Coordinates of N, CA and C in Angstrom, one line a residue:
M1 N 0.6 -0.9 0.1 CA 0.1 -0.4 0.4 C 0.9 1.5 0.0
R2 N 0.6 2.3 -1.1 CA 1.3 3.4 -1.3 C 1.2 4.3 0.1
S3 N 2.3 5.1 1.3 CA 1.7 5.6 2.0 C 2.1 7.7 1.0
S4 N 1.6 8.6 2.1 CA 2.1 9.7 1.9 C 3.9 10.5 1.5
F5 N 4.4 8.9 2.8 CA 5.7 9.4 3.2 C 6.8 8.7 2.4
I6 N 5.9 8.2 1.1 CA 6.6 7.9 -0.1 C 7.8 8.4 -0.7
S7 N 8.8 9.5 -1.0 CA 9.0 10.3 -1.8 C 8.7 9.8 -3.0
Y8 N 8.9 11.1 -4.1 CA 8.4 10.3 -5.4 C 9.4 9.9 -6.4
K9 N 10.8 10.0 -5.8 CA 12.3 8.8 -6.3 C 11.4 7.8 -6.2
S10 N 11.2 7.4 -4.7 CA 11.3 5.9 -3.9 C 10.2 5.4 -5.5
L11 N 8.8 5.8 -5.5 CA 7.6 5.8 -6.6 C 8.2 5.2 -8.2
K12 N 9.4 6.3 -8.8 CA 9.7 6.3 -9.7 C 11.1 5.1 -10.0
M13 N 11.5 4.5 -8.9 CA 12.1 3.4 -8.7 C 11.7 2.2 -8.6
Q14 N 10.5 2.5 -8.2 CA 9.4 0.9 -7.7 C 9.3 0.5 -9.1
A15 N 8.5 2.1 -9.8 CA 7.7 1.7 -11.0 C 8.6 0.9 -12.3
Y16 N 10.4 1.2 -11.9 CA 11.2 0.8 -12.7 C 11.6 -0.2 -12.5
H17 N 11.3 -0.9 -11.4 CA 11.4 -2.6 -10.9 C 10.6 -3.6 -11.2
V18 N 9.0 -2.7 -10.7 CA 8.1 -3.2 -11.3 C 7.7 -3.9 -12.7
L19 N 8.3 -2.8 -13.4 CA 8.1 -2.9 -14.8 C 9.5 -4.0 -16.0
K20 N 10.6 -3.6 -15.0 CA 11.4 -4.9 -15.4 C 11.0 -5.9 -15.0
E21 N 11.2 -6.3 -13.9 CA 10.5 -7.6 -13.5 C 9.7 -8.3 -14.7
A22 N 8.6 -7.6 -14.5 CA 7.5 -7.9 -15.8 C 8.1 -8.6 -17.4
I23 N 9.8 -7.6 -17.7 CA 10.3 -7.6 -18.3 C 9.7 -9.3 -18.7
I24 N 10.9 -9.0 -17.6 CA 12.0 -11.0 -17.6 C 11.5 -11.8 -17.1
S25 N 10.4 -11.7 -16.8 CA 9.1 -12.7 -16.7 C 8.5 -13.2 -17.9
G26 N 7.8 -12.7 -18.6 CA 7.8 -12.5 -19.7 C 6.2 -12.1 -19.5
T27 N 5.4 -11.6 -18.3 CA 5.1 -10.6 -18.5 C 4.4 -9.5 -19.7
L28 N 5.7 -8.9 -19.7 CA 5.2 -7.9 -20.8 C 6.0 -8.6 -22.0
T29 N 6.0 -8.7 -23.3 CA 6.7 -9.4 -24.4 C 7.4 -9.1 -25.1
D30 N 8.3 -9.8 -26.0 CA 9.1 -8.4 -26.5 C 8.3 -8.0 -28.0
H31 N 8.2 -6.7 -28.1 CA 7.7 -5.5 -29.0 C 6.7 -5.0 -28.4
Q32 N 6.2 -5.5 -27.1 CA 4.4 -5.7 -26.9 C 4.8 -3.5 -26.7
M33 N 4.4 -2.8 -27.1 CA 3.4 -1.6 -26.6 C 3.7 -1.3 -25.1
L34 N 4.3 -0.2 -24.5 CA 4.1 -0.4 -23.3 C 3.6 1.1 -23.4
T35 N 2.1 1.4 -22.9 CA 1.5 2.8 -22.7 C 1.3 3.4 -20.9
E36 N 1.3 4.5 -21.0 CA 0.8 4.7 -19.2 C -0.2 4.0 -19.1
R37 N -1.4 3.7 -19.8 CA -2.6 3.1 -19.3 C -2.9 1.4 -18.8
T38 N -1.8 0.8 -20.2 CA -0.7 -0.4 -19.6 C -0.4 0.1 -18.0
A39 N 0.3 0.2 -17.7 CA 1.3 0.1 -16.4 C 0.3 0.9 -15.2
M40 N -0.6 1.8 -15.3 CA -2.0 2.1 -14.7 C -2.8 0.5 -14.3
E41 N -2.9 -0.1 -15.7 CA -4.4 -1.5 -15.2 C -3.5 -2.7 -15.0
L42 N -1.8 -2.8 -15.0 CA -1.9 -4.3 -15.1 C -1.5 -4.0 -13.4
F43 N -0.5 -2.5 -13.1 CA 0.6 -2.9 -12.3 C 0.3 -1.9 -11.3
G44 N -1.1 -0.8 -11.2 CA -0.9 0.7 -10.8 C -0.1 1.5 -11.0
I45 N 0.9 1.9 -11.7 CA 2.0 2.5 -12.5 C 0.9 4.1 -13.0
S46 N 1.4 5.1 -11.5 CA 0.5 6.1 -12.4 C 1.3 6.9 -13.5
R47 N 0.9 8.1 -14.3 CA 1.8 8.7 -15.5 C 3.3 9.0 -14.8
T48 N 3.7 10.1 -14.4 CA 4.6 10.3 -14.1 C 5.6 9.4 -13.0
P49 N 5.1 8.2 -12.3 CA 6.3 7.3 -11.7 C 6.3 6.7 -13.6
F50 N 5.6 6.5 -14.4 CA 5.9 5.7 -15.5 C 7.0 6.1 -16.4
R51 N 6.6 7.6 -17.1 CA 7.7 8.0 -17.8 C 9.2 8.6 -17.1
E52 N 9.1 8.5 -15.7 CA 10.2 8.6 -15.0 C 11.2 7.0 -15.7
A53 N 10.4 6.2 -15.1 CA 10.6 4.8 -15.2 C 11.5 4.3 -16.4
V54 N 9.8 4.6 -17.5 CA 10.6 4.3 -18.7 C 12.1 4.9 -19.3
Q55 N 12.5 6.0 -18.9 CA 13.3 6.5 -18.9 C 14.6 5.8 -19.2
I56 N 14.7 5.4 -17.9 CA 15.7 4.1 -16.7 C 16.1 3.3 -17.8
L57 N 14.9 2.4 -18.2 CA 14.6 1.6 -18.8 C 15.2 1.4 -20.4
E58 N 14.9 2.4 -21.5 CA 15.0 2.9 -22.6 C 16.4 3.2 -22.3
A59 N 17.8 3.5 -21.9 CA 18.8 3.5 -21.5 C 19.6 2.9 -20.9
E60 N 18.8 1.9 -21.0 CA 19.2 0.5 -19.7 C 18.9 -0.9 -21.3
G61 N 18.7 -0.3 -22.2 CA 17.7 -0.7 -23.2 C 16.7 -2.3 -23.2
W62 N 15.8 -2.4 -21.9 CA 14.8 -2.5 -21.9 C 13.6 -2.2 -22.6
V63 N 13.6 -1.1 -22.9 CA 12.7 -1.0 -23.7 C 13.2 0.6 -24.7
Y64 N 13.0 0.5 -26.2 CA 13.0 0.7 -26.9 C 11.9 2.2 -27.6
S65 N 11.9 3.3 -27.9 CA 11.0 4.4 -28.4 C 11.1 4.3 -29.8
L66 N 9.6 4.4 -30.6 CA 9.7 5.2 -32.3 C 8.4 5.9 -31.9
P67 N 9.7 7.2 -32.5 CA 8.4 8.2 -32.7 C 7.7 8.7 -33.4
Y68 N 7.0 9.1 -32.5 CA 5.0 9.2 -33.0 C 4.5 7.9 -33.1
K69 N 4.9 7.3 -33.0 CA 4.7 5.5 -32.3 C 3.9 5.2 -31.2
G70 N 5.9 4.5 -30.1 CA 5.2 4.7 -28.8 C 6.8 3.9 -28.2
I71 N 6.5 3.5 -26.9 CA 7.7 2.6 -26.5 C 7.0 1.3 -26.6
Y72 N 8.5 0.6 -26.4 CA 7.7 -1.1 -26.7 C 9.2 -2.4 -26.1
V73 N 8.9 -3.0 -25.8 CA 9.7 -3.7 -25.2 C 10.9 -4.6 -26.3
S74 N 11.5 -4.3 -25.7 CA 13.0 -4.6 -26.6 C 13.7 -6.4 -26.2
P75 N 13.5 -6.7 -27.4 CA 13.4 -8.2 -27.8 C 15.4 -8.9 -27.1
V76 N 15.2 -10.0 -26.4 CA 16.7 -10.5 -26.6 C 16.7 -11.0 -27.3
N77 N 18.4 -11.1 -28.4 CA 18.6 -11.6 -29.3 C 20.0 -12.3 -29.4
L78 N 20.3 -13.5 -30.4 CA 22.1 -14.1 -30.2 C 22.9 -13.4 -29.5
K79 N 22.8 -12.1 -30.2 CA 24.1 -11.3 -29.9 C 23.8 -10.3 -28.6
D80 N 22.9 -10.3 -28.6 CA 22.6 -9.6 -26.2 C 22.9 -11.0 -25.6
F81 N 22.7 -12.3 -25.8 CA 22.8 -13.2 -25.2 C 24.6 -13.4 -25.1
E82 N 25.1 -13.8 -26.2 CA 26.8 -14.0 -26.5 C 27.3 -13.1 -26.0
E83 N 27.3 -11.7 -25.9 CA 28.1 -10.3 -25.1 C 27.9 -10.7 -23.5
V84 N 26.9 -11.3 -22.9 CA 26.5 -11.0 -22.0 C 27.4 -12.4 -21.7
F85 N 27.3 -13.8 -22.1 CA 28.1 -15.0 -21.8 C 29.2 -14.4 -21.6
E86 N 29.9 -14.5 -22.6 CA 30.9 -13.7 -22.6 C 31.6 -13.5 -21.7
L87 N 30.5 -12.0 -21.0 CA 31.2 -11.6 -19.9 C 31.0 -12.9 -18.2
R88 N 30.2 -13.4 -18.2 CA 29.3 -13.8 -17.1 C 30.8 -15.2 -17.3
L89 N 31.3 -15.8 -18.1 CA 32.5 -16.8 -18.4 C 33.5 -16.1 -18.1
I90 N 33.9 -15.2 -18.1 CA 34.5 -14.4 -17.7 C 35.1 -14.9 -15.7
L91 N 34.0 -13.9 -16.1 CA 33.6 -13.6 -13.8 C 33.1 -14.7 -13.4
E92 N 32.8 -15.8 -13.1 CA 32.0 -16.6 -12.9 C 33.2 -17.8 -12.7
T93 N 33.9 -17.8 -13.6 CA 35.1 -19.2 -13.5 C 36.4 -18.4 -12.8
A94 N 36.7 -16.7 -12.6 CA 37.2 -16.1 -12.1 C 36.7 -16.6 -10.1
I95 N 35.4 -16.4 -10.2 CA 34.5 -16.1 -8.8 C 34.9 -17.9 -8.2
V96 N 34.7 -18.8 -8.8 CA 34.6 -20.5 -8.3 C 36.1 -20.6 -8.0
R97 N 37.2 -19.7 -8.7 CA 38.5 -20.1 -8.7 C 39.1 -19.3 -7.3
K98 N 38.2 -18.2 -6.8 CA 38.6 -17.1 -5.9 C 38.0 -18.4 -4.6
V99 N 36.6 -18.7 -4.6 CA 35.4 -19.0 -3.3 C 36.1 -20.5 -3.1
A100 N 37.0 -21.6 -4.2 CA 37.0 -22.9 -3.5 C 38.0 -22.5 -3.2
S101 N 38.4 -21.6 -3.1 CA 40.1 -21.6 -1.4 C 40.1 -21.1 -0.5
R102 N 38.5 -20.8 -0.1 CA 38.2 -20.0 1.5 C 36.7 -20.4 1.7
L103 N 36.4 -21.6 0.7 CA 34.9 -21.8 1.0 C 35.0 -23.0 2.6
D104 N 34.3 -22.6 3.5 CA 34.1 -23.5 4.7 C 33.1 -24.8 4.4
E105 N 32.7 -25.4 5.4 CA 31.3 -26.1 5.6 C 30.4 -25.6 6.1
T106 N 30.2 -23.9 6.3 CA 29.2 -23.5 6.4 C 28.5 -23.2 5.2
G107 N 29.9 -22.5 4.5 CA 29.7 -22.2 3.3 C 29.3 -22.9 2.3
F108 N 29.5 -24.0 2.8 CA 28.9 -25.0 1.7 C 28.0 -25.9 2.4
A109 N 26.9 -25.8 2.9 CA 25.5 -25.3 3.8 C 24.7 -24.7 3.8
V110 N 25.0 -23.8 3.0 CA 24.3 -22.9 2.3 C 24.0 -22.5 1.1
L111 N 24.6 -23.0 0.1 CA 24.5 -23.0 -0.9 C 23.5 -24.7 -1.2
E112 N 24.2 -25.1 -0.2 CA 23.4 -26.9 -0.6 C 21.9 -26.9 -0.7
R113 N 21.7 -25.8 0.9 CA 20.0 -25.7 0.5 C 19.3 -24.6 0.0
M114 N 20.5 -24.1 -0.7 CA 19.4 -23.4 -1.8 C 19.1 -24.1 -3.0
V115 N 20.0 -25.2 -3.5 CA 20.3 -26.2 -4.2 C 18.9 -26.9 -4.0
E116 N 19.0 -26.9 -2.8 CA 17.9 -27.9 -2.4 C 16.4 -28.0 -2.4
S117 N 16.0 -26.6 -2.5 CA 15.1 -25.6 -2.6 C 14.5 -25.2 -3.5
M118 N 15.4 -25.5 -4.6 CA 14.8 -26.3 -6.0 C 13.6 -27.2 -6.6
R119 N 13.0 -26.9 -7.1 CA 12.0 -28.2 -7.4 C 11.9 -28.5 -9.0
T120 N 11.6 -29.2 -9.2 CA 11.3 -29.7 -10.7 C 9.9 -29.6 -10.8
D121 N 8.9 -29.7 -9.9 CA 8.3 -29.2 -10.8 C 7.0 -27.8 -10.6
S122 N 6.2 -27.5 -11.3 CA 6.4 -26.8 -12.0 C 5.0 -25.9 -11.3
A123 N 4.5 -27.0 -11.1 CA 3.5 -27.0 -10.4 C 2.9 -26.2 -9.0
A124 N 4.6 -27.0 -8.2 CA 5.4 -26.4 -7.2 C 5.6 -25.2 -6.9
Q125 N 6.8 -25.0 -7.7 CA 7.8 -23.6 -8.3 C 7.0 -23.3 -9.4
N126 N 6.7 -22.0 -9.7 CA 6.8 -21.5 -10.7 C 8.3 -21.0 -12.3
D127 N 8.6 -20.9 -12.9 CA 9.1 -20.8 -13.2 C 10.6 -19.1 -13.4
Y128 N 9.4 -18.4 -13.0 CA 9.8 -16.9 -12.4 C 10.5 -17.7 -10.7
D129 N 9.7 -18.2 -10.0 CA 10.0 -18.2 -8.9 C 11.5 -19.6 -9.0
F130 N 11.8 -20.3 -9.7 CA 13.0 -21.1 -9.8 C 13.8 -20.7 -10.9
T131 N 14.5 -20.1 -11.8 CA 15.2 -18.8 -12.3 C 15.5 -18.1 -11.2
S132 N 14.6 -17.1 -10.0 CA 15.2 -16.2 -9.4 C 15.6 -17.2 -8.2
L133 N 15.9 -18.7 -8.3 CA 16.2 -19.4 -6.7 C 17.8 -19.7 -8.1
D134 N 17.8 -20.0 -8.6 CA 19.0 -20.2 -9.9 C 19.6 -18.8 -10.1
F135 N 19.7 -18.0 -10.1 CA 20.4 -17.0 -9.9 C 21.0 -16.0 -8.0
A136 N 19.7 -17.0 -7.7 CA 20.3 -16.5 -6.1 C 22.0 -17.3 -6.0
F137 N 21.2 -18.5 -6.3 CA 22.5 -20.0 -5.6 C 24.2 -18.8 -6.4
H138 N 24.1 -18.3 -8.2 CA 24.9 -17.6 -8.0 C 25.3 -16.5 -7.4
R139 N 24.4 -15.7 -6.7 CA 24.5 -14.0 -6.5 C 25.3 -14.5 -5.0
T140 N 25.5 -15.9 -4.4 CA 25.0 -16.0 -3.1 C 26.5 -16.8 -3.1
L141 N 27.4 -17.4 -4.7 CA 29.1 -17.7 -4.8 C 29.3 -16.4 -5.1
N142 N 29.3 -15.9 -5.8 CA 29.5 -13.9 -6.1 C 30.2 -13.7 -4.5
N143 N 28.8 -13.0 -3.6 CA 28.7 -13.0 -2.7 C 30.6 -13.4 -1.7
M144 N 30.1 -15.1 -1.5 CA 31.5 -15.6 -0.8 C 32.8 -14.6 -1.6
A145 N 32.9 -14.6 -2.8 CA 34.4 -14.0 -3.5 C 34.9 -12.8 -2.4
D146 N 34.1 -12.1 -1.8 CA 34.5 -10.7 -1.5 C 35.1 -9.8 -2.0
N147 N 34.4 -9.5 -3.3 CA 35.4 -8.4 -3.9 C 33.6 -8.0 -5.2
R148 N 33.4 -6.4 -4.0 CA 31.9 -5.8 -4.2 C 32.5 -5.1 -5.6
R149 N 33.2 -5.2 -6.2 CA 33.4 -4.9 -8.1 C 33.6 -5.9 -9.3
L150 N 33.8 -6.6 -8.7 CA 32.6 -8.1 -9.1 C 32.0 -8.2 -9.1
L151 N 31.3 -8.4 -7.9 CA 30.1 -8.0 -7.8 C 29.5 -7.4 -8.1
A152 N 29.2 -6.6 -8.4 CA 28.7 -5.5 -9.3 C 28.4 -5.1 -10.8
M153 N 29.8 -5.6 -11.5 CA 29.8 -6.7 -12.5 C 29.0 -7.3 -13.0
T154 N 28.3 -8.6 -12.2 CA 27.7 -9.6 -12.6 C 26.6 -9.6 -12.5
E155 N 26.6 -8.4 -11.2 CA 24.5 -7.6 -11.3 C 23.7 -6.9 -12.3
Q156 N 25.0 -6.9 -13.3 CA 24.2 -5.6 -14.3 C 24.5 -6.5 -15.4
I157 N 24.9 -7.9 -15.2 CA 24.4 -9.0 -16.3 C 23.4 -10.0 -16.1
Y158 N 22.7 -9.9 -14.4 CA 21.9 -11.4 -14.4 C 20.8 -10.8 -14.6
D159 N 20.7 -9.6 -14.2 CA 18.8 -9.7 -15.0 C 18.2 -9.9 -16.8
V160 N 19.5 -9.4 -17.0 CA 19.3 -10.1 -18.7 C 19.5 -11.3 -18.8
M161 N 20.1 -12.4 -17.8 CA 20.3 -13.5 -18.1 C 19.0 -14.6 -17.3
R162 N 18.5 -13.7 -16.3 CA 17.3 -14.8 -15.7 C 16.3 -14.6 -16.4
R163 N 16.1 -13.0 -17.8 CA 15.2 -13.5 -18.9 C 15.6 -14.3 -19.9
I164 N 16.6 -14.9 -20.4 CA 16.7 -15.6 -20.9 C 16.9 -17.2 -20.3
G165 N 17.2 -17.5 -18.7 CA 16.0 -18.4 -18.2 C 15.5 -18.9 -18.3
M166 N 14.2 -17.5 -18.5 CA 13.1 -17.2 -18.4 C 12.1 -18.8 -19.6
R167 N 13.5 -18.1 -20.9 CA 12.8 -18.6 -21.8 C 12.9 -20.0 -21.9
V168 N 14.3 -20.8 -21.6 CA 14.5 -21.6 -21.7 C 13.6 -22.5 -21.1
L169 N 13.1 -22.1 -19.9 CA 12.7 -23.5 -19.6 C 11.1 -23.6 -20.2
R170 N 11.1 -22.8 -20.5 CA 9.6 -23.0 -21.3 C 9.5 -24.0 -22.5
R171 N 11.0 -24.2 -23.1 CA 10.9 -24.9 -23.9 C 11.0 -26.6 -23.3
P172 N 10.6 -27.7 -24.2 CA 9.9 -28.6 -24.0 C 11.1 -29.4 -23.2
I173 N 12.0 -29.5 -23.3 CA 13.3 -29.8 -22.5 C 13.1 -30.3 -20.6
A174 N 13.8 -31.1 -20.4 CA 13.9 -30.9 -18.8 C 14.4 -30.0 -18.3
R175 N 14.9 -29.3 -18.2 CA 15.6 -27.9 -18.3 C 16.3 -27.9 -16.8
R176 N 14.5 -28.0 -15.9 CA 15.6 -27.8 -14.7 C 16.2 -28.4 -13.9
E177 N 16.0 -30.5 -14.1 CA 16.7 -31.1 -13.9 C 18.6 -30.9 -14.3
E178 N 18.5 -30.6 -15.5 CA 19.9 -29.8 -15.4 C 20.3 -28.9 -15.1
I179 N 19.6 -27.8 -14.5 CA 20.3 -26.6 -14.0 C 20.2 -27.1 -12.4
I180 N 19.9 -27.9 -12.1 CA 20.0 -28.6 -10.2 C 20.9 -29.5 -9.7
R181 N 21.1 -30.8 -11.6 CA 22.0 -31.2 -11.5 C 23.5 -30.3 -11.8
E182 N 23.8 -29.3 -12.6 CA 24.9 -28.7 -13.0 C 25.1 -28.0 -12.1
H183 N 24.2 -27.5 -10.8 CA 24.5 -27.2 -9.5 C 25.5 -28.1 -8.9
R184 N 24.7 -28.8 -8.6 CA 25.1 -29.9 -7.7 C 26.7 -30.1 -8.1
K185 N 27.4 -29.6 -9.6 CA 28.3 -30.3 -10.3 C 29.7 -29.6 -9.6
I186 N 28.9 -28.2 -9.9 CA 29.8 -26.7 -9.0 C 29.8 -27.2 -8.0
L187 N 29.0 -27.7 -7.1 CA 29.6 -27.2 -5.8 C 30.9 -28.9 -5.8
D188 N 30.3 -30.0 -5.8 CA 31.5 -31.0 -6.3 C 32.8 -30.6 -7.0
G189 N 32.9 -29.4 -7.9 CA 33.9 -29.1 -8.2 C 35.0 -27.3 -7.4
L190 N 33.7 -27.5 -6.3 CA 34.9 -26.2 -5.2 C 35.0 -27.0 -4.5
R191 N 35.0 -28.5 -3.8 CA 35.0 -29.7 -3.2 C 36.3 -29.9 -3.6
N192 N 36.4 -30.9 -4.9 CA 38.0 -31.7 -6.0 C 38.3 -30.6 -6.8
G193 N 38.4 -29.4 -6.9 CA 39.3 -28.6 -7.8 C 38.5 -28.2 -9.9
T194 N 37.1 -28.9 -9.4 CA 37.2 -29.1 -11.1 C 35.4 -27.9 -11.2
A195 N 35.2 -27.1 -9.8 CA 34.6 -26.2 -9.9 C 34.8 -25.1 -11.8
E196 N 35.5 -24.9 -11.8 CA 35.8 -23.4 -13.4 C 35.5 -24.8 -14.4
A197 N 35.3 -25.9 -14.5 CA 35.6 -26.4 -15.4 C 33.4 -26.7 -15.5
A198 N 33.3 -27.1 -14.5 CA 31.7 -27.1 -13.8 C 30.8 -26.0 -13.9
V199 N 31.3 -24.8 -14.1 CA 30.5 -23.8 -14.6 C 30.9 -23.5 -16.4
I200 N 31.7 -23.3 -16.8 CA 32.2 -23.3 -17.8 C 30.9 -24.7 -18.9
E201 N 30.9 -25.7 -18.2 CA 29.9 -26.5 -18.5 C 28.4 -25.8 -18.2
H202 N 28.1 -25.1 -17.6 CA 26.7 -25.2 -16.8 C 26.4 -24.1 -17.8
L203 N 27.3 -23.0 -18.2 CA 27.2 -22.0 -19.0 C 27.1 -22.0 -20.8
E204 N 27.8 -23.2 -20.5 CA 27.7 -23.3 -22.5 C 26.6 -24.3 -22.8
R205 N 26.6 -24.8 -21.5 CA 24.5 -25.7 -21.7 C 23.8 -24.8 -22.1
V206 N 23.5 -23.7 -21.5 CA 22.7 -22.5 -21.7 C 22.8 -22.1 -22.7
K207 N 23.6 -21.3 -23.7 CA 24.2 -21.4 -24.7 C 24.2 -21.8 -25.6
Q208 N 24.0 -23.3 -25.6 CA 23.8 -24.4 -26.5 C 21.7 -24.4 -26.8
L209 N 21.5 -23.8 -26.0 CA 19.8 -23.6 -26.0 C 19.2 -22.6 -26.6
M210 N 20.0 -21.4 -26.1 CA 19.9 -20.1 -26.6 C 19.7 -19.7 -28.4
K211 N 21.1 -20.9 -28.3 CA 21.0 -20.2 -30.3 C 19.9 -21.3 -30.9
H212 N 18.9 -22.3 -29.6 CA 18.0 -22.5 -30.9 C 17.1 -22.0 -30.1
E213 N 16.8 -20.9 -30.1 CA 15.4 -20.0 -29.5 C 15.2 -19.6 -30.8

C-alpha cells in the first residue's frame, strides 16, 4: 500500500523495478507496446513515475521508442546473449577459483540448501521463482568471493540472464533437472578442484539452448 511518506524518487524506482521484472518474467513480451494505460491497469503505476521509469529502462536497453508511435519492449537476441555469456564466463570462472580456496563447511551448507530448495515440478514452483533461485545460487557464490566490484559487474548482467533463463525453461526439455544437476557439479567442483570446468559446462549448456531459440 502506498504511503504519503513515500518519496517521488522511490515511486519512480518502484515503477522501474516492477516494469523490469514484468519484462524478465515475460508478463510484458518482446515488441509489446508499453503505455501509461497498460502500466496503470496491470501494475497500478501512475503517469509521472511511469514516464521516469521508462527513461531509465530505455537507457538500459529494456525498452525502445519509435517516434510518434510509442514505447516497446526490447527483444533479447543472440548477439545480446553472446555478449552477456562472454562476460559471465570470464567473471564466474574467476569467482569460483577464488571461492574454492576459502569456502568452509558453513558456506557449503548454505549453497546446498539453496540447491535443495529448487523444485523440478513447475506446479510446486513456477518458472519465475525457479529462475530467481537459480540466480540466487550464483549471487551467493559471488558474495563469497568478497569482491564488491566483481559483484557489481555480475549484477549488471544477471537480470538479462534471468530473462533468458525464463525462455529456456519454457522449452520442452527437462531443463530444471539439468540446472539442479549442474549446480551440484559446481558444488562438487568446489571440493575437488573442478569448479571452473563445471561452471563452463553449465554456461555452455545455456548457450547451446539459446542458439536454438
